[in-house]
PDB file of C-alpha atoms in Angstrom:
ATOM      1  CA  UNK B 777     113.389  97.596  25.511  1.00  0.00           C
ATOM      2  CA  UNK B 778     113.508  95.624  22.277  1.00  0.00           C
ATOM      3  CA  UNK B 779     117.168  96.167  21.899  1.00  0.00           C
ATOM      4  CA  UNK B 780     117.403  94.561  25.617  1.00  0.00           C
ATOM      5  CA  UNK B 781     115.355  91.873  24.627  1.00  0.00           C
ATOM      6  CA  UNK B 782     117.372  90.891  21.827  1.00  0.00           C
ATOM      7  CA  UNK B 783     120.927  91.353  23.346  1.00  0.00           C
ATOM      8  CA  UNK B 784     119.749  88.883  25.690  1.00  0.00           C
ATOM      9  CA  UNK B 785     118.805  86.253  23.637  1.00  0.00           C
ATOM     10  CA  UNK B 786     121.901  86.824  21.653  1.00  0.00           C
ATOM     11  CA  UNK B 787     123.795  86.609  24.621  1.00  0.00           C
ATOM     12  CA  UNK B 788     121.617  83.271  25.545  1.00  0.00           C
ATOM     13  CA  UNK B 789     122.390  81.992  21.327  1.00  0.00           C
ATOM     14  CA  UNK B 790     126.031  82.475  22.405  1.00  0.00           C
ATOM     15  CA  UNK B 791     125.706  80.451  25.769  1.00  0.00           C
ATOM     16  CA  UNK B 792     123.988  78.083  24.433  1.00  0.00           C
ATOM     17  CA  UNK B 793     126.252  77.157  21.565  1.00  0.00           C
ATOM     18  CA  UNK B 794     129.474  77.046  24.291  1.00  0.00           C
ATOM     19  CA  UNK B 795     127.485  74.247  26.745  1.00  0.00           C
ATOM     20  CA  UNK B 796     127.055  72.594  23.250  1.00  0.00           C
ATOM     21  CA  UNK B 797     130.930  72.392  22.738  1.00  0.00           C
ATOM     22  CA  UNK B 798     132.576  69.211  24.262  1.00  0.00           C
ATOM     23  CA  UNK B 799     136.136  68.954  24.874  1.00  0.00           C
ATOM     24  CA  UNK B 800     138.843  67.089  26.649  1.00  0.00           C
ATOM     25  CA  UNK B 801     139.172  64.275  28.758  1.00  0.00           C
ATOM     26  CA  UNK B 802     136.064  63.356  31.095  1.00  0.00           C
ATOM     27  CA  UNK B 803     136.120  60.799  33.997  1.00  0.00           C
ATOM     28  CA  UNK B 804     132.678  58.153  34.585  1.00  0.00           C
ATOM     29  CA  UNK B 805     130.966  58.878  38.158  1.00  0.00           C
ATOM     30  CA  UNK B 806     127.985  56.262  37.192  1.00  0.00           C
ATOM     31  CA  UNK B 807     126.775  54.291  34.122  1.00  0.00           C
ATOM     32  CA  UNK B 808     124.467  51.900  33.246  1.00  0.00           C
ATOM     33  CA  UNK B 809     125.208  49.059  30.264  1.00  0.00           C
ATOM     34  CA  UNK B 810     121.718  46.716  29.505  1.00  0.00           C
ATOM     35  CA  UNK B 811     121.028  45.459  32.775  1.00  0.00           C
ATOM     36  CA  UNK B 812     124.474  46.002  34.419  1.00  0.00           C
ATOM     37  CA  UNK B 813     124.367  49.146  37.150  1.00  0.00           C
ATOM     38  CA  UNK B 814     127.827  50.617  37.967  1.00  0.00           C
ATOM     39  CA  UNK B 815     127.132  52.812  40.302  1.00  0.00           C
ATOM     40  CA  UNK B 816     129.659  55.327  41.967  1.00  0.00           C
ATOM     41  CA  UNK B 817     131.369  53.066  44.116  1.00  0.00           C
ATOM     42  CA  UNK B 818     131.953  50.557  41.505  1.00  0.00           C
ATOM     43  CA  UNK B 819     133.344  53.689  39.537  1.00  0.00           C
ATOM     44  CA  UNK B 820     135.868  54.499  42.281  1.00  0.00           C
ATOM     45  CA  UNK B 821     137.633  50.592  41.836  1.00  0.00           C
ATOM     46  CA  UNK B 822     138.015  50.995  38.245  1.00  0.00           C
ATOM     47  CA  UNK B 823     138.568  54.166  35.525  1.00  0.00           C
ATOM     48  CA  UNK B 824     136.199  54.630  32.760  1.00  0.00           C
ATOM     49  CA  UNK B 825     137.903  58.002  30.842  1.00  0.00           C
ATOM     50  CA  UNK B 826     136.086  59.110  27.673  1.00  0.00           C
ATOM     51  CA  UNK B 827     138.428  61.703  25.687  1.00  0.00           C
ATOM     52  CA  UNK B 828     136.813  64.014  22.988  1.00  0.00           C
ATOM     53  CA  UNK B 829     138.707  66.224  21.018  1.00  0.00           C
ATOM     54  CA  UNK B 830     138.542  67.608  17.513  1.00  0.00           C
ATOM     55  CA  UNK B 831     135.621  65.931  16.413  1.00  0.00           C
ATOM     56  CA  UNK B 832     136.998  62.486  17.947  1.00  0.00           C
ATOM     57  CA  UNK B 833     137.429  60.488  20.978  1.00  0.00           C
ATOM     58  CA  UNK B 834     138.365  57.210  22.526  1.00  0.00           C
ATOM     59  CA  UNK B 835     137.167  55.916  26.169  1.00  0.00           C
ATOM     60  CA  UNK B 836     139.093  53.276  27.947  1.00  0.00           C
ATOM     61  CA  UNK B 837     137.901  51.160  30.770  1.00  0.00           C
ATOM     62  CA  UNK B 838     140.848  50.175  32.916  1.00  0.00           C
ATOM     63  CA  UNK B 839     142.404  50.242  36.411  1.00  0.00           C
ATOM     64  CA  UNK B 840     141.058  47.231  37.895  1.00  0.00           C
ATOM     65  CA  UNK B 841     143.556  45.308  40.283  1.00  0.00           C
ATOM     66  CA  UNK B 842     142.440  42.045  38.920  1.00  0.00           C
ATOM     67  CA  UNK B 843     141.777  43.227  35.233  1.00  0.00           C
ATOM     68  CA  UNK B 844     143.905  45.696  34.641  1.00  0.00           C
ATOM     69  CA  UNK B 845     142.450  46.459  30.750  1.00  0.00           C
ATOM     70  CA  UNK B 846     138.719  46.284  30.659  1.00  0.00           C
ATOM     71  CA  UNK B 847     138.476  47.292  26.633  1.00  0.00           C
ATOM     72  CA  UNK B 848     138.752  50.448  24.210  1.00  0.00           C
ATOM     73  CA  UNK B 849     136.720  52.009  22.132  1.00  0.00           C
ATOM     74  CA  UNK B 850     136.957  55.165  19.645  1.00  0.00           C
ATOM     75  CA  UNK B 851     135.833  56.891  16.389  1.00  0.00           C
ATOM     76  CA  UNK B 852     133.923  60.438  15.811  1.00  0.00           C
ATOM     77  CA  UNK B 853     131.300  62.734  17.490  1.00  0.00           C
ATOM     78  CA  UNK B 854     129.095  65.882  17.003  1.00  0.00           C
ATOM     79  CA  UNK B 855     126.965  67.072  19.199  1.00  0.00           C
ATOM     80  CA  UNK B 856     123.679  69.184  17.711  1.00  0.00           C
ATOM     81  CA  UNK B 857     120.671  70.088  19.606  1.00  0.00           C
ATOM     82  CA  UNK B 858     120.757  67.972  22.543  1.00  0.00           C
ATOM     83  CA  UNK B 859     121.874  64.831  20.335  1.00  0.00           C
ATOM     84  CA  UNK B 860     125.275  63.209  20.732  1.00  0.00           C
ATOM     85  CA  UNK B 861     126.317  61.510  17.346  1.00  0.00           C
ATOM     86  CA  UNK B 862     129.027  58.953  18.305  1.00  0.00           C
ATOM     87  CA  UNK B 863     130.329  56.947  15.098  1.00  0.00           C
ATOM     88  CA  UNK B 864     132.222  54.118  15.995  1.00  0.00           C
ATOM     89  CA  UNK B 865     135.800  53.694  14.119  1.00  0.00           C
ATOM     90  CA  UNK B 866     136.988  50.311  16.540  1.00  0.00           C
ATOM     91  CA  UNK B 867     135.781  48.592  19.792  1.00  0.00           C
ATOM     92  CA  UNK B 868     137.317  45.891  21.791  1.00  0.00           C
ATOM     93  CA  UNK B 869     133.823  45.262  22.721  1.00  0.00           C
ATOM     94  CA  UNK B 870     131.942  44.656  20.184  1.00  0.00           C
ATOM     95  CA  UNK B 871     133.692  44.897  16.289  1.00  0.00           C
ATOM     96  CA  UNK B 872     129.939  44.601  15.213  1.00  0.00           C
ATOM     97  CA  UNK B 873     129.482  48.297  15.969  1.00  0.00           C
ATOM     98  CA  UNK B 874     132.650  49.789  13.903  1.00  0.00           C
ATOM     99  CA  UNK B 875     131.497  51.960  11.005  1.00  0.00           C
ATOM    100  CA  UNK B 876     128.178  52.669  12.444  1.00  0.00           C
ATOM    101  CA  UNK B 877     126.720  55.245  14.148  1.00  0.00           C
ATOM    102  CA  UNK B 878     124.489  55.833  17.587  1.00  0.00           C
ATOM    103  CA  UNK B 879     122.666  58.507  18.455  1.00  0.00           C
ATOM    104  CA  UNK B 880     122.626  59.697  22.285  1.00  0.00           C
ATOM    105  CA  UNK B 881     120.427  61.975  24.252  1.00  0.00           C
ATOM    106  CA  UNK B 882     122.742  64.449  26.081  1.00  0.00           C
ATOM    107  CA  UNK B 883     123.893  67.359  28.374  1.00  0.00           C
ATOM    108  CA  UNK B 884     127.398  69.198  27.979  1.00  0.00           C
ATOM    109  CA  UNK B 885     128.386  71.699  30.197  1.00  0.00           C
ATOM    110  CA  UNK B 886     131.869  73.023  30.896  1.00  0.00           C
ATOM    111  CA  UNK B 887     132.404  70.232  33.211  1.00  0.00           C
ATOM    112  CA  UNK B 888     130.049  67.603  33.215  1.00  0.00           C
ATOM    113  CA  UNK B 889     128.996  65.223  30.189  1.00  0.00           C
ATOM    114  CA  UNK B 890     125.734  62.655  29.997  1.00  0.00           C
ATOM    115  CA  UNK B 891     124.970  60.601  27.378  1.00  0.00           C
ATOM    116  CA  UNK B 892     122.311  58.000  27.190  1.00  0.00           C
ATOM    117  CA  UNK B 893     119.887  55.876  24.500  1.00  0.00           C
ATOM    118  CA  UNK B 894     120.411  52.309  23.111  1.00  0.00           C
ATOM    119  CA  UNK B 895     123.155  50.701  20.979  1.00  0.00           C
ATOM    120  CA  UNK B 896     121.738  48.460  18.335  1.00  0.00           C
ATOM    121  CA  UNK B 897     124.486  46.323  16.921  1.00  0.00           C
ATOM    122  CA  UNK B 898     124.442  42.663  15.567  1.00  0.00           C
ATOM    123  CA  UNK B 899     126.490  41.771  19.154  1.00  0.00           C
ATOM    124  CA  UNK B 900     124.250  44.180  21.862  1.00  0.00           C
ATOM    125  CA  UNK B 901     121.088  44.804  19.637  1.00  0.00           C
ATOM    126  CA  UNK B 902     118.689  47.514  22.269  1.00  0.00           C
ATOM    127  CA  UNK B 903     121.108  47.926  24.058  1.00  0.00           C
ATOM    128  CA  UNK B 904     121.096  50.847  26.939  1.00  0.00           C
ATOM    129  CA  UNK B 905     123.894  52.909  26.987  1.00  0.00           C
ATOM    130  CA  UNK B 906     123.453  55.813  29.572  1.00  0.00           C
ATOM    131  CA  UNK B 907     126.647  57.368  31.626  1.00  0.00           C
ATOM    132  CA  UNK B 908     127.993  60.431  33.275  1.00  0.00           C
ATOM    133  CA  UNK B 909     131.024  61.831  32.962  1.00  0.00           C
ATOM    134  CA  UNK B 910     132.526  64.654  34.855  1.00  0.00           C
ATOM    135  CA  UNK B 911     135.544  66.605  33.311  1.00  0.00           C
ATOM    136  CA  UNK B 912     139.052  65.682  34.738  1.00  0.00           C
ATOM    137  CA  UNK B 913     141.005  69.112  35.521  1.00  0.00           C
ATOM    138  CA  UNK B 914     144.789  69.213  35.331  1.00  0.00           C
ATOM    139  CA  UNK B 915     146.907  69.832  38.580  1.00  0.00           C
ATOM    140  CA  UNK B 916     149.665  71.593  36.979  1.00  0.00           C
ATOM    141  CA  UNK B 917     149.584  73.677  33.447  1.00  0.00           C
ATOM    142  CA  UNK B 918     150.726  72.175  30.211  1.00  0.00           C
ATOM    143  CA  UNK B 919     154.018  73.347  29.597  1.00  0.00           C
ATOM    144  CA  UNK B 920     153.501  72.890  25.424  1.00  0.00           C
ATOM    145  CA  UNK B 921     150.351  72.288  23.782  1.00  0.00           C
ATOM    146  CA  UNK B 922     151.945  72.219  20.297  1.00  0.00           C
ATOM    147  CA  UNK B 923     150.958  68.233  20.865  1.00  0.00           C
ATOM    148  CA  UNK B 924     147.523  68.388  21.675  1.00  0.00           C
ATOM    149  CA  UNK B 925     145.242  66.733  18.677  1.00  0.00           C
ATOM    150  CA  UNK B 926     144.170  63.946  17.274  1.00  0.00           C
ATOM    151  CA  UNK B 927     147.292  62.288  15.082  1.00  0.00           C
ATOM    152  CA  UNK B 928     147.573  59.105  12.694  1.00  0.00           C
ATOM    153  CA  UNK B 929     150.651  56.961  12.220  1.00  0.00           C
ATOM    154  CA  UNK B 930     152.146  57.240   9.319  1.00  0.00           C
ATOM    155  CA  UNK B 931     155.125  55.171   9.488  1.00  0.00           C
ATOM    156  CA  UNK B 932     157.583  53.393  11.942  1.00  0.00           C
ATOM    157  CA  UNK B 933     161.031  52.688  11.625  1.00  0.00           C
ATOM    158  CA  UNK B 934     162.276  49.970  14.662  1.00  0.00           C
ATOM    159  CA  UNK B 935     166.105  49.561  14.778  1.00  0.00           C
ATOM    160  CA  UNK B 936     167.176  51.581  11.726  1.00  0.00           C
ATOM    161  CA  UNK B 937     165.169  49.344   8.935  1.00  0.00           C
ATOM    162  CA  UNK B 938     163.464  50.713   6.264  1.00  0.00           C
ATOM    163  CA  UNK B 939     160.068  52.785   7.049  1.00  0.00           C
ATOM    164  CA  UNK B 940     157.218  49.911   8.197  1.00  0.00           C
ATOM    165  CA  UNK B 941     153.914  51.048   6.769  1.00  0.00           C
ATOM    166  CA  UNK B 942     150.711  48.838   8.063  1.00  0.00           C
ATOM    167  CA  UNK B 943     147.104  48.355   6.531  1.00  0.00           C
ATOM    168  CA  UNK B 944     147.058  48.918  10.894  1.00  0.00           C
ATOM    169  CA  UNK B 945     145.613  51.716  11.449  1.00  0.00           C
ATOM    170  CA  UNK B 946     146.933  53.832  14.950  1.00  0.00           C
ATOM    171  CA  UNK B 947     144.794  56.922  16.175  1.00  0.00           C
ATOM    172  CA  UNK B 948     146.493  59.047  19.286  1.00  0.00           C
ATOM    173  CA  UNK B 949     144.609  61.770  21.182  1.00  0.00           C
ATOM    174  CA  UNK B 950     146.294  64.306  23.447  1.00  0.00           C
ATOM    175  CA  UNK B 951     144.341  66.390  25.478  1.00  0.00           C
ATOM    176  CA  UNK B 952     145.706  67.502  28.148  1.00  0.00           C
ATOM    177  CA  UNK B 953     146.376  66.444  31.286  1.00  0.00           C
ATOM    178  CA  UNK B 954     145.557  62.624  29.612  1.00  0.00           C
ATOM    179  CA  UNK B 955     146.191  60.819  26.103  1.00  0.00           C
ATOM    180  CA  UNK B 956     145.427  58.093  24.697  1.00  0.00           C
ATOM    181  CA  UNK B 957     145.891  55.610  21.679  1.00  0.00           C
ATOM    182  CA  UNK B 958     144.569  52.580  19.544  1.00  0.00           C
ATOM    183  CA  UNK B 959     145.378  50.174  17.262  1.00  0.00           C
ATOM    184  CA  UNK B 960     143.016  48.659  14.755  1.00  0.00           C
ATOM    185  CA  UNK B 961     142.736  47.246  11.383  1.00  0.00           C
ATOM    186  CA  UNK B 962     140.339  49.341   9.266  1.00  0.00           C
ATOM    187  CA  UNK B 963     139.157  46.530   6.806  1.00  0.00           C
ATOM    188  CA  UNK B 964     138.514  43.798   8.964  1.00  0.00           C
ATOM    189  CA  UNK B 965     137.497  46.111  12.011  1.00  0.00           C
ATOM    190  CA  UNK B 966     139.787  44.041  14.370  1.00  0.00           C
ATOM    191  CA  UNK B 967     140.709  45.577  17.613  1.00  0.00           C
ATOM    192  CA  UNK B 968     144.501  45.157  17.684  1.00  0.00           C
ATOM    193  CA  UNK B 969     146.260  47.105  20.961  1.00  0.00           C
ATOM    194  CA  UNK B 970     145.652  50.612  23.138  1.00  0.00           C
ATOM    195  CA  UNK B 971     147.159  51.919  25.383  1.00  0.00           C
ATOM    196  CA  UNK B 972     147.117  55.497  27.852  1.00  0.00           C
ATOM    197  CA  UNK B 973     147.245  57.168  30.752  1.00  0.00           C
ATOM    198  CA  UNK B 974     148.497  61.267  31.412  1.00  0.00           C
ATOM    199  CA  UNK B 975     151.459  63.251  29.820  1.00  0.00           C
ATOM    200  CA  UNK B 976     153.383  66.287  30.172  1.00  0.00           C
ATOM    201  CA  UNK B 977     155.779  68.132  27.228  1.00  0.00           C
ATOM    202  CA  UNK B 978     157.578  70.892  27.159  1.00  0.00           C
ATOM    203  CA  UNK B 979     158.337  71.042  23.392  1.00  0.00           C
ATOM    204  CA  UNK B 980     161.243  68.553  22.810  1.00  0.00           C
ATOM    205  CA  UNK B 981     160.835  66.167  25.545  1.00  0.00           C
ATOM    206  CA  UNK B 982     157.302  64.233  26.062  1.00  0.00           C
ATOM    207  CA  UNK B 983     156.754  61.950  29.429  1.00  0.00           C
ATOM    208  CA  UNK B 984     153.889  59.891  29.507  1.00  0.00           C
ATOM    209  CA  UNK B 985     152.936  58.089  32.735  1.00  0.00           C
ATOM    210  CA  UNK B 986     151.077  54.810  31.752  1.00  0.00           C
ATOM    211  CA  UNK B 987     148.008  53.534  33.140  1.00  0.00           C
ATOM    212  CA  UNK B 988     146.655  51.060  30.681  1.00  0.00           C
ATOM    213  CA  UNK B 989     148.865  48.998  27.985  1.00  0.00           C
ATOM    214  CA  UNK B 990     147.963  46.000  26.164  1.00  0.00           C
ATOM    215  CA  UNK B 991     151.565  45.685  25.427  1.00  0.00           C
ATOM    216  CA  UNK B 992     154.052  44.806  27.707  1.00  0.00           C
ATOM    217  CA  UNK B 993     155.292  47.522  29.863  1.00  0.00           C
ATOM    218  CA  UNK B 994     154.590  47.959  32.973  1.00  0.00           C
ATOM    219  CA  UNK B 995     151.994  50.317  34.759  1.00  0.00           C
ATOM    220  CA  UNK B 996     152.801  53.508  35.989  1.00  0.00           C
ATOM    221  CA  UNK B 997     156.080  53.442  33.377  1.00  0.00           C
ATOM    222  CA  UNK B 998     156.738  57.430  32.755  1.00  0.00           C
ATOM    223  CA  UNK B 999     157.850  56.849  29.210  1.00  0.00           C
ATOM    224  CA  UNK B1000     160.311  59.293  27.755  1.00  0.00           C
ATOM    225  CA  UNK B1001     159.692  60.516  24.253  1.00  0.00           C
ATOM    226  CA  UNK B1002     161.890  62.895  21.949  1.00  0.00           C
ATOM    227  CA  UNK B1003     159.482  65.290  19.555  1.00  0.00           C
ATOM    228  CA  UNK B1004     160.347  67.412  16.508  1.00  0.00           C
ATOM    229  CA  UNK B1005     157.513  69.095  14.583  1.00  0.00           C
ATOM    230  CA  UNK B1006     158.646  68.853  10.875  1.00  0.00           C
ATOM    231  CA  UNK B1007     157.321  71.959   8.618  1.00  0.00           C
ATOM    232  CA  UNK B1008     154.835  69.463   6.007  1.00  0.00           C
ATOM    233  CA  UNK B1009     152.671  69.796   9.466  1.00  0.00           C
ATOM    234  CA  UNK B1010     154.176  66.071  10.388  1.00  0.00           C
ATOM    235  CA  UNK B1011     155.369  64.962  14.122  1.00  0.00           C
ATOM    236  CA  UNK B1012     158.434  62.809  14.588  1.00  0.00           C
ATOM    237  CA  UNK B1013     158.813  61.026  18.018  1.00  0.00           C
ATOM    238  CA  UNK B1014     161.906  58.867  19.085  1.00  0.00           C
ATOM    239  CA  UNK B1015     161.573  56.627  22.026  1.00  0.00           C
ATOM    240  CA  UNK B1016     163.054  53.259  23.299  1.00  0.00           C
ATOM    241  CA  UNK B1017     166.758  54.635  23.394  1.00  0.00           C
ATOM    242  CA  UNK B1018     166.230  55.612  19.518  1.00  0.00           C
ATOM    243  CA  UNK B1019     164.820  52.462  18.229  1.00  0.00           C
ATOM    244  CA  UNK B1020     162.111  53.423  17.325  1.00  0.00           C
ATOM    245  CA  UNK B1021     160.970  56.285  15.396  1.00  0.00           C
ATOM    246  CA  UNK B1022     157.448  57.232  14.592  1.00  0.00           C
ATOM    247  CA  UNK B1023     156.235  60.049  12.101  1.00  0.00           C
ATOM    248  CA  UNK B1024     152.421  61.206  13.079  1.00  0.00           C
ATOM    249  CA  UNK B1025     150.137  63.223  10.715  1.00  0.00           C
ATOM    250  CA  UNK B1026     147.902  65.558  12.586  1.00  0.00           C
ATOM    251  CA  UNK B1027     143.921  65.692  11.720  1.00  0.00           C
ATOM    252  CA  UNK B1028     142.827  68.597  10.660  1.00  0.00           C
TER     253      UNK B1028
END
């Protein structure tokens, strides 16, 4: 009977531990921000999509016919014993918050995320923070996951001139079915560019169908991308008719 006993809570230990585990891209249904109550339906005329993988994540707000890009925010998480630790890296938002961290009540399951508590920055000090998120599930399978991660630029090369190397900073997620990417400058904790939307690769060729860009290209562009994996662990993309290449260093 003991023996029982114990398998069980082992097996509960185990379960436990896996709800605890968040991963992949999740979709808003309802959040609340201060005093401002988004409730379903305003969720339905505009896409909040919070991405976690790896230990990091980036939400965008976009999708809006009259504002298209809402904002973008990103940095690192853990999740421990109920608590969601969300450091902020960059936000569009509010640059008061980069390189500090929140703490969040929460529930993870395999498909549903909540979050909630206050932000206390020098822009939104007590400020309430509590949303729901339910996981967004591919249509099709992933032909290649070699890309999925969390990458950092390393260095550009537009038109054949010599490598371009930025005090920019550039983070890209890809978890699939979405990705997603920003652009921010580390020292000053300027919010620079993002952009993202949902991708498929089948190991040489990447497509990525934009929804968001603070750039100019138009939404709903499926961008076409050519990817080599080098063997120092680096990524190489070519894109814009092999004007521009990138070389991406994968987080470990």
């Amino acid at each position: 009977m003991r023996k029982s006993l114990l398998f069980v809570a082992n097996l509960f230990f185990l379960f436990s531990l896996s709800a605890q585990k968040l991963e992949g891209p999740f979709q808003a249904t309802a959040a609340q921000y201060g005093d401002i109550n988004a409730n379903p339906l305003d969720m339905m005329r505009e896409n909040v999509v919070k991405i976690f993988k790896d230990g990091y994540w980036i939400a965008a707000s976009f999708g809006n016919s009259v504002n298209p890009f809402r904002g973008c925010t990103g940095g690192r998480f853990t999740v421990k014993e109920g608590k969601y630790y969300e450091e902020v890296i960059f936000s569009s938002w509010d640059s008061t918050a980069a390189n500090r961290q929140f703490i969040f009540d929460c529930t993870v399951t395999t498909d549903r995320f909540a979050q909630w508590g206050y932000v206390n920055s020098v822009k939104y000090p007590n400020h309430l923070v509590d949303e729901k998120y339910q996981k967004i599930i591919p249509t099709v399978p992933l032909k290649n996951n070699s890309l999925e991660g969390v990458w950092y630029l390393e260095t550009t090369v537009w038109d054949g001139d010599n490598p371009f190397h930025s005090k920019i900073e550039e983070m890209k997620i890809y978890s699939y079915p979405r990705f997603a990417w920003a652009q921010y400058n580390a020292v000053t904790n300027q919010f620079i560019g993002a952009g993202g939307g949902t991708y498929q690769f089948d190991g040489e060729i990447l497509v990525e169908t934009v929804e968001y860009f603070t750039y100019e290209l138009a939404l709903g562009t499926r961008f076409k991308v050519e990817v080599s994996m080098k063997p120092n662990g680096t990524m190489q993309q070519v894109s814009w008719g092999g004007r521009m290449v990138e070389v991406w260093s994968k987080v470990k």
